[in-house]
Amino acid sequence: MGRIHVLSEAVANKIAAGEVVERPASVVKELLENSLDAGSTRIKVQVEAGGKKLIQISDNGCGMVRDDALLAFERHATSKIKNAEDLLSVATLGFRGEALPSIGSVSRLRLETRASGEPSGTIVEINGGKILKVEEAGLPDGTSLTVRDLFFNTPARKKFLKSEATELSHIASLVTHYALAHPDKHFELHSATNSLLVAPPVASHSERVYQVFGREVLDQLISIAAVQPLQHVGLPQPPPWRRQEEKDVVPSEPGELRVHGFVSKPEIQKLNRNSIYVFVNGRLIRDRLIQHALTEAYRNIIPPTVYPVVLLFLEMPSGEVDVNVHPSKTEVRFRQQTVTHDFVREAVRAALMKTRPVPQFAVEIGARPTASPSLTPGSRPSSVWNSAVPQEFSLQAPAVPPSTERFQFAGGIRVEGNAALALARAPSVEFLTNDGCTPPPAEEPEAPSELAPALGSLRPLGQIRESFILAVNHEGLWIIDQHVAHERVLFEKVLKQRAAQQVESQRLLMPLVIEITPAQQAVFADISDELNRNGFEVEPFGTRSIAVKVAPAGVEAVQVESMLHELLDQFVREEQELNLEKIRTRIAASIACHAAIKVNMPLEQNKMEWLLAELAKTECPMSCPHGRPVVLRYSMKDIQRAFKRI
Ligand code: ADP
Ligand code: MG
C-alpha cells in the first residue's frame, strides 16, 4: 500500500511557499532529511565537483513502493502530513512535499528504491522534470537518489553557484552537523578524491563530537543539559465550535522543554556566529531568539564582539514550534518565545558558571563622548558618532576575574577613534544639541591633520595596564593599542615580503600534526599553495590531518594550530568566490595577529618608541587589518574645553 498522497489545494496553500533548491548543499539537506524521516540508520553521501556534477545519497530507510516512487515527484505529494491541522505539530523534518519535484525539475535525477518486504524495487529517471524511465529492478532495501548536473537547464541559477570548494565546504558542514545531531546513525561523506567523513554509530553526542572534530575540540566544550516543564500548551485555543466538539477530549499535557549539547569555554572566541549550531527537534535552524539568548548567557564572560562555539539540541513538543515559516525550513517560530529564550539563556549560563573562574574579562572602551545634556558647553552629544565610531573593542587578559569596565572620560572630553577622525572633520556632519540650551560650537572643527606625521612626533609616556601606550605630542594626548598597532605594522610587512617572495619563516622542532574538520579539509586544498608562499610548509597528512613543518617567523609554535584553524574556518564560511588577493590578505592578517605583541605585556621605553615609529611608517596606521581602531586621540582643544579654558 502506498503512503504518499497529494495534499489538497487548501492545505498546499497554507505551506510557506518558495524555492528550496538554491545550491548543492540545499539539495543535500532535503535529501538527508528525507533519509532521516524514512528511519534510516545508515546514510552515505557522495558528491563530485562540490555537488554541481553529482550528489548521491543512499540510505537503508523504509523505501518506497512503486506507486509512491512516482507520486513522490508530484508537487505537494507527501506521506508526512494530511491536513492543515497537522501543520500545527509537524514531527518529521519534511512536510511540504516539494523537495523531490523541485530537485527533479532542475537536474538529471535517478531514484532507486525498495520498500522492505517488497519483492522488487523501482527505478525512476527524471530529466529536467520529465519522466524518462520507470522500471522494476532487484534492489537492496532503502533508497538511493542520484542527482546529476544540477541546474543544467537553468543556466542563470547555475551561474550563481560558488567555487567547487565553497559548495563542498557547505555540504561538508551540513552533513557533519546532521551527523552530530544523530550519533546513533552511520554517516559518510565522500568527494571524488577524499573521504570527508566516516562516522559509525556511537553511544553519545560527546563521542560523536570526538569522532568528528577530535579530542581538542571536545576539550574546549562544556556539556549542558536541562529540562523545564512547560506551564501551558503554546498552541492557540481551538475556535469555540471546535471546543464544543472536543469537550470530552482530555486536554493535552503541556509537556517540557529540554536542551542538551555543548557550549565553548570562555577562552574560545570566534570572530563570527558561524560556529553556532542550533537544532530544534532534530532540525538545524537559524534563529535570532536563540542567538540572543546565547549572547545574553555569555554577557561579561566573553567580549561582546566575539562569539562562542555552540552545538545545542532543543527538544519540545512538536506543537510548541511552528516549522512552517520558511520554505527551506531553516527558520521556526516558538509558540512560547520568552519561555524558550530564558530557558536557553539560563541553561547555558548555568553551565558556564559551573566551570572554574572565568579567565577572561571584557573591557569596553566607549570610543565616543560620554554625552549627557549637562555636559560642557560646546560638547557634542553622542548620536552623531554612533554610526561611524567603533563603539568598543575588547581586551583579553588571562587569569583576571570577570568584570566589565567602561573607561569613561567625564567632563565631555571627546574620545576619537580613528574612524571618528574622518567623520569629525566632514563638513556635512551636524552636531546635534539636545539639551535645548547649548548652542552648537561656533568655531569650525579643527583642520584635518595627517595622522601619520602626527604619529611620527609622538613621545610615549608609559602603558596603561601594560596594554595601551600613552603618548603625547603637540596635538594632544594619544592612546595606542599596542597589539593592534603591531598587528598593522606586521600586516604590511608580510604583504611586502610576500610580494617579494621572501616571507621569513622558522622550522618547527617537530612537525605539528593538526586535525581538521571535513569542511576545513575541503578548503585546505585551495589555500595550501598560498600558505606555503607565506612562510608555511604544510601538507596533507593522512585523512583529515595536516602536518606543519615550517611556520612564519614570529608566530609561536603553540599558536600555529589555532591560527590555522581560524584561518581555515574563515574560508569555509566565505560566501564569495575566493580570489588570490583575498586569500593573501587574510593569511597576512592572520600571521600579523598571531605574531604581534600581545596586550598585558610590559614594554620598555625604546620598544614603545620603535613601535610608534614603525606605525607612523605604515600606509594605513588608523586601523588594524580586522578593522579595529589602533589609536584614540584627545585633541588639545578637547582638553582645553574640558578644563573650560575655551
Ligand atoms: P516531504 O519530505 O516534504 O514529504 P519530499 O518531496 O522531500 O517531500 O518527499 C516526498 C515523499 O517521498 C516523502 O513524503 C516520502 O514519503 C518519500 N520519500 C522521499 N525520500 C525518501 C527516502 N529517502 N526514503 C523513503 N521515502 C522517501
Ligand atoms: Mg523532504
XYZ file of C-alpha atoms and ligand atoms in Angstrom:
674
model
C 0.000 0.000 0.000
C 1.283 3.421 -0.905
C 1.724 6.025 1.810
C 2.172 9.168 -0.214
C -0.781 11.355 -1.173
C -1.125 14.694 -2.862
C -2.198 17.386 -0.416
C -5.432 19.203 -1.140
C -5.057 22.649 -2.600
C -6.306 24.199 0.619
C -3.542 22.558 2.644
C -0.911 23.157 -0.009
C -1.729 26.854 0.031
C -1.038 27.061 3.729
C 2.514 25.918 3.268
C 5.231 28.572 3.257
C 5.922 28.819 -0.445
C 9.227 29.346 -2.142
C 12.095 27.669 -3.862
C 14.117 25.230 -1.824
C 16.810 24.313 -4.287
C 19.310 27.098 -4.129
C 22.623 25.319 -4.225
C 24.050 21.808 -3.913
C 24.002 21.979 -0.118
C 20.261 22.651 -0.150
C 19.746 19.502 -2.237
C 21.846 17.540 0.219
C 19.851 18.982 3.098
C 16.486 17.983 1.624
C 17.676 14.506 0.734
C 19.337 13.947 4.104
C 16.147 14.997 5.837
C 14.167 12.582 3.686
C 16.508 9.760 4.620
C 16.231 10.597 8.306
C 12.439 10.836 8.069
C 12.479 7.390 6.426
C 14.017 5.995 9.607
C 17.412 5.259 8.092
C 20.304 4.276 10.309
C 22.932 4.400 7.563
C 23.285 7.339 5.217
C 26.012 7.725 2.674
C 26.575 10.890 0.666
C 28.826 11.033 -2.364
C 29.480 14.263 -4.249
C 31.546 15.378 -7.180
C 32.591 18.893 -8.137
C 31.131 20.382 -4.972
C 27.827 18.696 -5.788
C 27.481 20.520 -9.086
C 28.186 17.394 -11.079
C 26.911 14.707 -8.761
C 25.117 14.272 -5.461
C 24.222 10.764 -4.437
C 22.548 9.832 -1.188
C 21.888 6.222 -0.259
C 20.026 5.116 2.823
C 18.632 1.990 4.421
C 15.302 3.577 5.347
C 11.765 2.400 4.707
C 11.980 2.846 0.913
C 9.001 3.397 -1.354
C 6.634 1.105 -3.228
C 6.313 1.670 -6.962
C 3.249 3.950 -6.828
C 4.849 6.095 -4.172
C 8.086 6.320 -6.087
C 6.160 8.017 -8.879
C 3.859 10.047 -6.707
C 6.800 11.438 -4.750
C 7.613 13.654 -7.751
C 4.215 15.335 -7.808
C 4.055 18.769 -6.205
C 2.735 18.628 -2.653
C 2.911 14.853 -2.516
C 3.945 13.730 0.939
C 3.457 10.888 3.363
C 4.126 13.152 6.331
C 1.056 15.307 6.819
C -2.560 15.041 5.689
C -4.450 18.147 6.696
C -3.952 21.729 7.776
C -4.155 20.720 11.419
C -1.120 18.501 11.019
C 0.822 21.620 10.116
C 0.473 22.763 13.708
C 2.561 19.909 15.012
C 4.935 18.543 12.449
C 7.008 15.709 13.848
C 9.076 14.984 10.741
C 11.770 17.058 9.111
C 9.888 17.247 5.805
C 6.208 18.040 5.247
C 5.993 20.239 2.163
C 6.117 17.522 -0.481
C 8.122 19.809 -2.716
C 11.746 18.772 -2.499
C 11.745 15.852 -4.901
C 9.729 17.564 -7.654
C 11.849 20.710 -7.306
C 15.117 18.831 -7.487
C 13.832 16.646 -10.338
C 12.956 19.694 -12.389
C 16.466 21.177 -12.347
C 18.685 18.110 -12.681
C 19.048 14.623 -14.115
C 17.731 12.510 -11.302
C 17.661 8.776 -10.723
C 15.742 7.215 -7.878
C 16.323 3.614 -6.840
C 14.136 2.437 -4.028
C 12.719 -0.675 -2.475
C 10.288 -0.789 0.423
C 11.170 -3.501 2.915
C 9.108 -6.643 2.348
C 8.532 -5.885 -1.341
C 9.756 -8.484 -3.819
C 11.474 -5.925 -6.005
C 12.358 -2.287 -6.192
C 11.680 0.593 -8.569
C 13.922 2.780 -10.652
C 12.677 6.178 -11.799
C 14.644 8.500 -14.036
C 13.705 12.125 -14.472
C 15.388 14.653 -16.675
C 14.600 18.318 -16.111
C 11.178 17.374 -14.737
C 10.294 14.833 -17.473
C 9.958 11.177 -16.535
C 12.271 9.182 -18.790
C 12.030 5.754 -17.321
C 10.192 3.738 -14.684
C 11.203 0.137 -14.229
C 11.224 -2.689 -11.781
C 14.569 -3.959 -10.569
C 16.191 -6.085 -7.929
C 17.489 -3.544 -5.407
C 18.591 -3.512 -1.794
C 16.176 -2.204 0.846
C 16.181 1.548 1.147
C 16.567 4.431 -1.216
C 19.312 5.849 -3.332
C 18.919 9.176 -5.089
C 21.395 10.358 -7.670
C 21.271 13.983 -8.762
C 23.496 14.881 -11.690
C 24.189 18.189 -13.418
C 22.264 20.401 -11.048
C 20.761 23.433 -12.820
C 21.793 22.094 -16.260
C 18.557 23.515 -17.656
C 18.576 26.769 -15.676
C 21.902 28.378 -16.583
C 21.017 31.595 -14.792
C 20.905 29.783 -11.469
C 23.975 27.770 -12.269
C 25.880 30.999 -12.676
C 25.229 31.908 -9.063
C 26.949 28.851 -7.686
C 30.224 29.445 -5.888
C 33.506 27.635 -6.383
C 33.519 23.853 -6.038
C 35.489 24.119 -2.817
C 32.988 26.559 -1.334
C 29.999 24.435 -2.297
C 31.758 21.350 -0.974
C 32.528 23.001 2.323
C 28.867 23.942 2.730
C 27.896 20.349 2.086
C 30.563 19.088 4.449
C 29.480 21.268 7.325
C 25.853 20.367 6.732
C 26.469 16.610 6.760
C 28.808 16.975 9.724
C 26.169 18.720 11.748
C 23.408 16.289 10.929
C 25.860 13.581 11.945
C 26.372 15.404 15.235
C 22.640 15.526 15.811
C 22.267 11.780 15.267
C 25.167 9.970 16.930
C 23.278 6.670 16.780
C 23.349 6.655 12.969
C 26.083 5.924 10.498
C 27.042 8.836 8.239
C 29.510 9.027 5.401
C 30.516 11.816 3.074
C 32.866 11.304 0.162
C 34.051 13.597 -2.565
C 35.626 12.307 -5.750
C 39.055 12.406 -4.142
C 38.522 12.326 -0.393
C 36.612 10.660 2.386
C 35.466 13.709 4.273
C 33.515 11.956 6.969
C 33.037 8.379 8.087
C 31.157 8.225 11.358
C 29.883 4.829 12.543
C 27.202 4.873 15.253
C 28.353 5.811 18.754
C 26.660 5.905 22.124
C 26.618 9.621 22.884
C 26.809 13.083 21.455
C 30.198 13.670 23.038
C 31.595 10.570 21.388
C 30.286 11.892 18.099
C 31.946 15.269 18.684
C 35.181 13.423 19.359
C 34.722 11.288 16.251
C 34.064 14.252 14.004
C 36.199 17.046 15.460
C 38.778 15.293 17.605
C 39.830 15.428 21.227
C 40.924 19.012 21.211
C 37.575 20.467 20.248
C 35.863 18.249 22.781
C 38.167 19.575 25.491
C 37.156 23.117 24.652
C 33.495 22.395 25.189
C 31.310 22.245 28.239
C 28.357 19.933 28.012
C 24.992 21.217 29.021
C 21.673 19.570 29.824
C 18.498 20.977 31.309
C 14.777 20.264 31.480
C 11.911 22.548 32.309
C 8.232 21.653 32.450
C 6.029 23.951 30.395
C 3.264 25.738 32.251
C 0.756 25.604 29.455
C 0.338 24.481 25.888
C 1.564 27.104 23.467
C -0.875 26.255 20.703
C -3.728 28.701 20.284
C -7.098 27.601 21.662
C -9.315 25.898 19.081
C -12.235 28.044 17.884
C -15.372 27.908 20.084
C -17.306 25.498 17.851
C -14.412 23.074 17.972
C -14.153 23.350 21.723
C -17.707 22.042 21.889
C -16.784 19.050 19.785
C -13.697 18.369 21.791
C -15.371 18.655 25.164
C -14.640 15.082 26.014
C -11.134 15.112 24.711
C -8.601 15.134 27.523
C -6.558 18.320 27.140
C -3.021 17.520 26.173
C -0.245 17.860 28.712
C 1.896 20.957 28.248
C 4.995 18.792 28.068
C 8.501 20.059 28.681
C 11.449 21.857 27.196
C 14.723 20.011 27.054
C 18.107 21.140 25.966
C 21.400 19.369 25.718
C 24.581 19.875 23.803
C 27.797 21.810 24.118
C 28.965 25.362 24.552
C 32.538 26.536 24.411
C 34.654 27.606 27.330
C 35.176 31.366 27.580
C 38.676 31.214 26.145
C 37.340 30.010 22.817
C 36.361 33.047 20.849
C 35.233 33.110 17.268
C 35.033 36.142 15.076
C 31.557 35.331 13.775
C 28.483 33.280 14.539
C 29.410 30.511 12.171
C 30.263 28.015 14.867
C 26.841 28.252 16.446
C 24.585 25.372 15.540
C 21.118 25.035 16.940
C 18.804 22.106 16.336
C 15.174 22.188 17.285
C 13.612 18.747 17.357
C 16.423 17.462 15.167
C 16.129 20.263 12.641
C 19.062 22.580 12.007
C 17.764 26.118 12.270
C 18.878 29.721 12.321
C 17.068 31.685 14.932
C 17.539 35.164 16.308
C 15.754 34.467 19.550
C 18.166 31.665 20.415
C 21.120 33.726 19.216
C 20.037 36.454 21.553
C 19.682 34.038 24.452
C 23.240 32.841 23.799
C 24.613 36.372 23.685
C 22.917 37.047 26.992
C 24.319 33.885 28.513
C 27.858 34.880 27.545
C 27.485 38.506 28.549
C 30.550 39.649 30.514
C 32.087 36.247 30.045
C 33.428 36.848 26.593
C 33.893 40.219 24.936
C 30.789 41.444 23.148
C 32.477 41.345 19.764
C 33.275 37.643 19.654
C 31.173 34.504 19.554
C 31.275 31.099 21.188
C 31.106 27.649 19.661
C 27.671 26.214 20.339
C 26.017 22.947 19.488
C 22.553 22.936 21.022
C 19.783 20.410 20.722
C 16.464 21.758 21.857
C 13.585 19.356 22.184
C 9.994 20.312 22.766
C 6.530 19.007 21.925
C 6.066 19.435 18.180
C 3.072 21.706 18.753
C 5.354 24.190 20.551
C 7.248 25.132 17.445
C 5.908 26.300 14.110
C 8.163 24.969 11.387
C 6.005 26.225 8.549
C 7.644 29.639 8.472
C 10.202 29.468 5.742
C 10.386 27.339 2.564
C 13.754 25.878 3.399
C 12.514 25.122 6.901
C 15.559 26.757 8.492
C 13.510 29.216 10.467
C 10.969 28.382 13.110
C 8.664 30.251 15.420
C 8.436 29.239 19.035
C 4.937 29.443 20.416
C 6.280 30.377 23.857
C 9.088 32.699 22.894
C 10.043 34.225 26.223
C 9.960 30.895 27.983
C 12.190 29.323 25.340
C 14.581 32.272 25.294
C 15.011 32.373 29.057
C 15.310 28.626 29.309
C 18.212 28.537 26.856
C 19.906 31.533 28.443
C 19.692 30.069 31.935
C 20.776 26.592 30.890
C 23.853 27.925 29.093
C 24.655 30.429 31.799
C 24.434 27.781 34.499
C 26.799 25.516 32.579
C 29.284 28.351 32.115
C 29.146 29.334 35.765
C 29.947 25.823 36.844
C 33.301 25.966 35.132
C 36.158 27.438 37.082
C 36.708 31.200 37.400
C 36.484 32.758 34.049
C 39.919 33.577 32.660
C 38.701 36.481 30.561
C 37.465 39.858 31.236
C 35.984 42.238 28.815
C 36.919 45.853 28.697
C 34.792 48.109 26.681
C 36.049 51.461 25.670
C 33.294 53.674 24.507
C 35.103 55.442 21.735
C 32.616 58.229 21.787
C 31.726 61.060 24.069
C 30.065 60.348 27.351
C 27.421 62.825 26.428
C 24.726 63.899 28.742
C 22.651 67.029 28.365
C 24.570 68.818 31.101
C 27.955 68.468 29.517
C 30.471 71.150 28.992
C 29.196 73.849 26.679
C 30.082 73.042 23.173
C 30.478 69.369 23.709
C 28.785 67.217 21.157
C 26.162 64.756 22.147
C 26.745 61.224 21.164
C 24.248 60.457 18.492
C 26.342 61.799 15.671
C 29.061 59.348 16.471
C 27.074 56.226 16.663
C 27.272 55.061 13.111
C 30.893 55.507 12.326
C 32.743 55.314 15.567
C 33.890 51.884 16.633
C 31.979 51.575 19.820
C 34.147 49.250 21.719
C 36.981 46.935 21.475
C 37.927 44.138 23.634
C 40.863 43.001 25.508
C 41.541 39.593 26.834
C 43.713 39.029 29.779
C 44.076 35.570 31.192
C 43.782 34.983 34.914
C 41.811 38.061 35.807
C 38.326 37.643 37.229
C 35.416 38.618 35.032
C 34.407 42.203 35.054
C 33.222 44.753 32.627
C 34.632 48.148 32.854
C 33.950 51.178 30.878
C 36.613 53.786 30.679
C 34.769 56.989 30.649
C 36.258 60.338 30.304
C 33.920 62.548 32.183
C 33.583 66.197 31.512
C 32.802 65.772 27.899
C 36.225 65.084 26.502
C 35.680 63.736 23.086
C 37.485 60.490 22.502
C 38.186 59.952 18.909
C 38.585 56.523 17.454
C 40.275 56.513 14.095
C 37.080 56.337 12.173
C 35.926 59.377 14.041
C 38.821 61.438 12.808
C 37.409 61.393 9.354
C 33.844 61.823 10.432
C 34.510 64.660 12.808
C 36.047 66.683 10.037
C 33.383 66.012 7.500
C 31.601 69.285 6.846
C 28.269 67.528 6.412
C 28.189 66.291 9.983
C 25.559 68.019 12.020
C 26.264 68.444 15.663
C 23.058 67.866 17.469
C 22.180 69.778 20.533
C 19.628 68.022 22.569
C 19.857 69.947 25.792
C 17.987 72.871 24.383
C 20.367 75.497 25.752
C 23.787 74.658 24.453
C 24.427 76.240 21.115
C 26.406 74.255 18.609
C 30.084 75.107 18.665
C 30.604 78.336 16.800
C 34.070 77.579 15.616
C 34.791 75.336 12.676
C 36.062 71.904 13.549
C 39.820 71.779 13.754
C 41.650 71.500 10.490
C 42.248 67.960 9.351
C 45.571 66.613 10.455
C 47.562 63.987 8.668
C 47.651 61.106 11.035
C 50.947 59.550 10.029
C 53.138 62.639 10.566
C 51.296 63.273 13.804
C 52.190 59.786 14.959
C 55.806 60.356 13.981
C 56.160 63.059 16.622
C 54.657 61.049 19.474
C 56.537 60.680 22.726
C 55.486 57.612 24.710
C 54.889 58.202 28.416
C 54.071 54.734 29.605
C 51.494 51.970 29.430
C 48.054 51.575 30.901
C 47.761 48.058 32.252
C 50.666 47.043 30.115
C 48.312 47.062 27.150
C 47.827 50.584 25.903
C 50.592 53.050 25.238
C 50.010 56.603 26.405
C 51.767 59.183 24.292
C 51.756 62.919 23.739
C 52.648 65.418 21.083
C 51.652 68.963 20.364
C 48.249 67.813 19.131
C 47.222 66.277 22.404
C 47.104 63.027 24.248
C 47.034 59.670 22.466
C 46.294 56.117 23.477
C 47.605 53.389 21.243
C 46.525 49.770 21.445
C 49.892 48.027 21.391
C 48.604 44.768 19.962
C 46.677 46.187 17.050
C 49.389 48.745 16.340
C 51.962 45.986 15.975
C 49.443 43.938 14.014
C 49.140 46.730 11.448
C 52.931 47.019 11.189
C 53.353 43.263 10.666
C 50.452 43.006 8.252
C 52.000 45.462 5.850
C 55.391 43.837 6.320
C 54.117 40.353 5.476
C 52.306 41.634 2.395
C 55.513 43.287 1.205
C 57.606 40.225 1.879
C 55.063 38.048 0.109
C 55.186 40.301 -2.937
C 58.966 39.857 -2.959
C 58.577 36.090 -2.408
C 60.513 36.151 0.844
C 58.315 35.758 3.878
C 60.509 34.999 6.881
C 59.897 31.597 8.387
C 61.092 29.225 11.071
C 61.331 25.423 11.104
C 59.385 23.818 13.932
C 61.311 21.476 16.192
C 58.894 18.725 15.340
C 56.289 18.693 12.606
C 52.948 19.670 14.069
C 50.055 17.437 13.071
C 46.704 19.181 13.193
C 43.318 17.522 12.922
C 40.939 19.393 10.670
C 37.232 19.102 10.072
C 35.776 17.828 6.815
C 34.809 21.353 5.821
C 38.276 22.672 6.608
C 39.777 19.884 4.564
C 37.707 20.979 1.619
C 39.207 24.475 1.609
C 42.709 23.454 2.572
C 43.367 22.340 -0.990
C 42.521 25.827 -2.220
C 44.747 27.772 0.111
C 47.667 25.446 0.785
C 49.792 26.834 -2.049
C 49.368 30.338 -0.777
C 50.113 29.236 2.789
C 53.344 27.762 1.553
C 54.237 31.051 -0.083
C 53.608 32.848 3.180
C 56.239 31.173 5.265
C 54.475 27.879 5.912
C 55.438 24.416 4.902
C 52.249 22.478 5.375
C 50.848 19.443 3.636
C 48.040 16.886 3.958
C 48.867 14.149 6.422
C 46.593 11.108 6.254
C 42.860 11.637 6.366
C 41.738 14.891 7.831
C 45.051 15.947 9.260
C 47.688 18.308 8.035
C 51.341 18.452 9.010
C 53.123 21.773 9.538
C 56.903 21.710 9.359
C 57.671 25.370 8.916
C 55.727 28.386 10.144
C 56.076 32.131 9.561
C 58.596 33.868 11.774
C 57.149 35.394 14.887
C 54.213 33.003 15.173
C 54.987 30.839 18.157
C 54.673 27.098 17.678
C 51.873 26.913 20.237
C 49.838 29.369 18.200
C 50.252 27.745 14.828
C 47.409 25.345 15.366
C 44.782 27.841 16.455
C 45.907 30.179 13.736
C 45.390 27.602 11.007
C 42.034 26.555 12.415
C 40.826 30.134 12.483
C 42.089 30.771 9.015
C 40.526 27.660 7.505
C 37.248 28.450 9.226
C 37.206 31.885 7.706
C 37.497 30.409 4.253
C 34.972 27.676 4.980
C 32.380 30.343 5.621
C 33.309 32.536 2.716
C 30.287 33.091 0.549
C 32.041 34.786 -2.296
C 34.353 33.156 -4.752
C 37.842 33.071 -3.286
C 40.428 35.011 -5.146
C 44.132 35.131 -4.605
C 44.040 38.671 -3.340
C 41.578 37.757 -0.627
C 43.458 34.641 0.373
C 46.704 36.586 0.546
C 45.256 39.375 2.668
C 43.597 37.006 5.085
C 46.742 34.992 5.560
C 48.810 38.112 6.124
C 46.254 39.437 8.618
C 46.294 36.167 10.466
C 50.082 35.968 10.647
C 50.179 39.564 11.843
C 47.601 38.941 14.507
C 49.386 35.913 15.881
C 52.887 37.325 15.734
C 52.058 40.729 17.191
C 52.936 41.899 20.691
C 50.128 40.901 22.984
C 48.281 43.011 25.477
C 49.381 42.690 29.100
C 52.949 42.864 28.070
C 55.326 45.358 29.620
C 57.212 47.352 27.004
C 60.408 49.229 27.559
C 60.630 52.842 26.507
C 62.706 52.097 23.416
C 60.289 49.352 22.346
C 57.376 51.768 22.582
C 59.297 54.353 20.598
C 60.151 51.771 17.993
C 56.529 50.656 17.701
C 55.188 54.187 17.282
C 57.832 54.977 14.703
C 57.016 51.804 12.770
C 53.317 52.562 12.972
C 53.928 56.038 11.600
C 55.623 54.450 8.604
C 52.667 52.234 7.686
C 50.357 53.127 4.872
C 47.253 52.820 6.942
C 48.016 53.405 10.618
C 44.410 54.042 11.578
C 43.002 50.586 11.785
C 44.184 47.032 12.240
C 43.678 44.515 9.410
C 40.412 43.442 11.054
C 39.136 46.992 11.098
C 39.575 47.786 14.768
C 40.924 51.191 15.740
C 44.608 51.489 16.564
C 44.731 54.903 18.178
C 42.485 57.192 20.146
C 43.243 60.880 20.411
C 42.189 63.650 22.775
C 42.911 66.789 20.937
C 44.342 69.815 22.668
C 41.081 71.577 22.016
C 39.099 68.880 23.804
C 41.392 69.081 26.773
C 41.096 72.856 26.929
C 37.376 72.651 26.530
C 37.061 70.143 29.334
C 39.029 72.423 31.613
C 36.748 75.237 30.493
C 39.635 77.207 29.099
C 37.840 77.761 25.830
P 8.410 15.764 2.057
O 9.693 15.295 2.637
O 8.107 17.166 2.398
O 7.265 14.850 2.325
P 9.676 15.287 -0.488
O 9.419 15.801 -1.844
O 11.000 15.534 0.106
O 8.547 15.821 0.463
O 9.422 13.725 -0.489
C 8.165 13.242 -0.897
C 7.868 11.904 -0.269
O 8.752 10.917 -0.808
C 8.095 11.846 1.226
O 6.942 12.263 1.934
C 8.396 10.381 1.463
O 7.221 9.640 1.639
C 9.027 9.931 0.156
N 10.488 9.849 0.279
C 11.392 10.781 -0.114
N 12.653 10.391 0.145
C 12.558 9.176 0.722
C 13.525 8.238 1.225
N 14.848 8.505 1.202
N 13.061 7.090 1.754
C 11.721 6.832 1.796
N 10.785 7.663 1.345
C 11.173 8.828 0.804
Mg 11.535 16.060 2.127
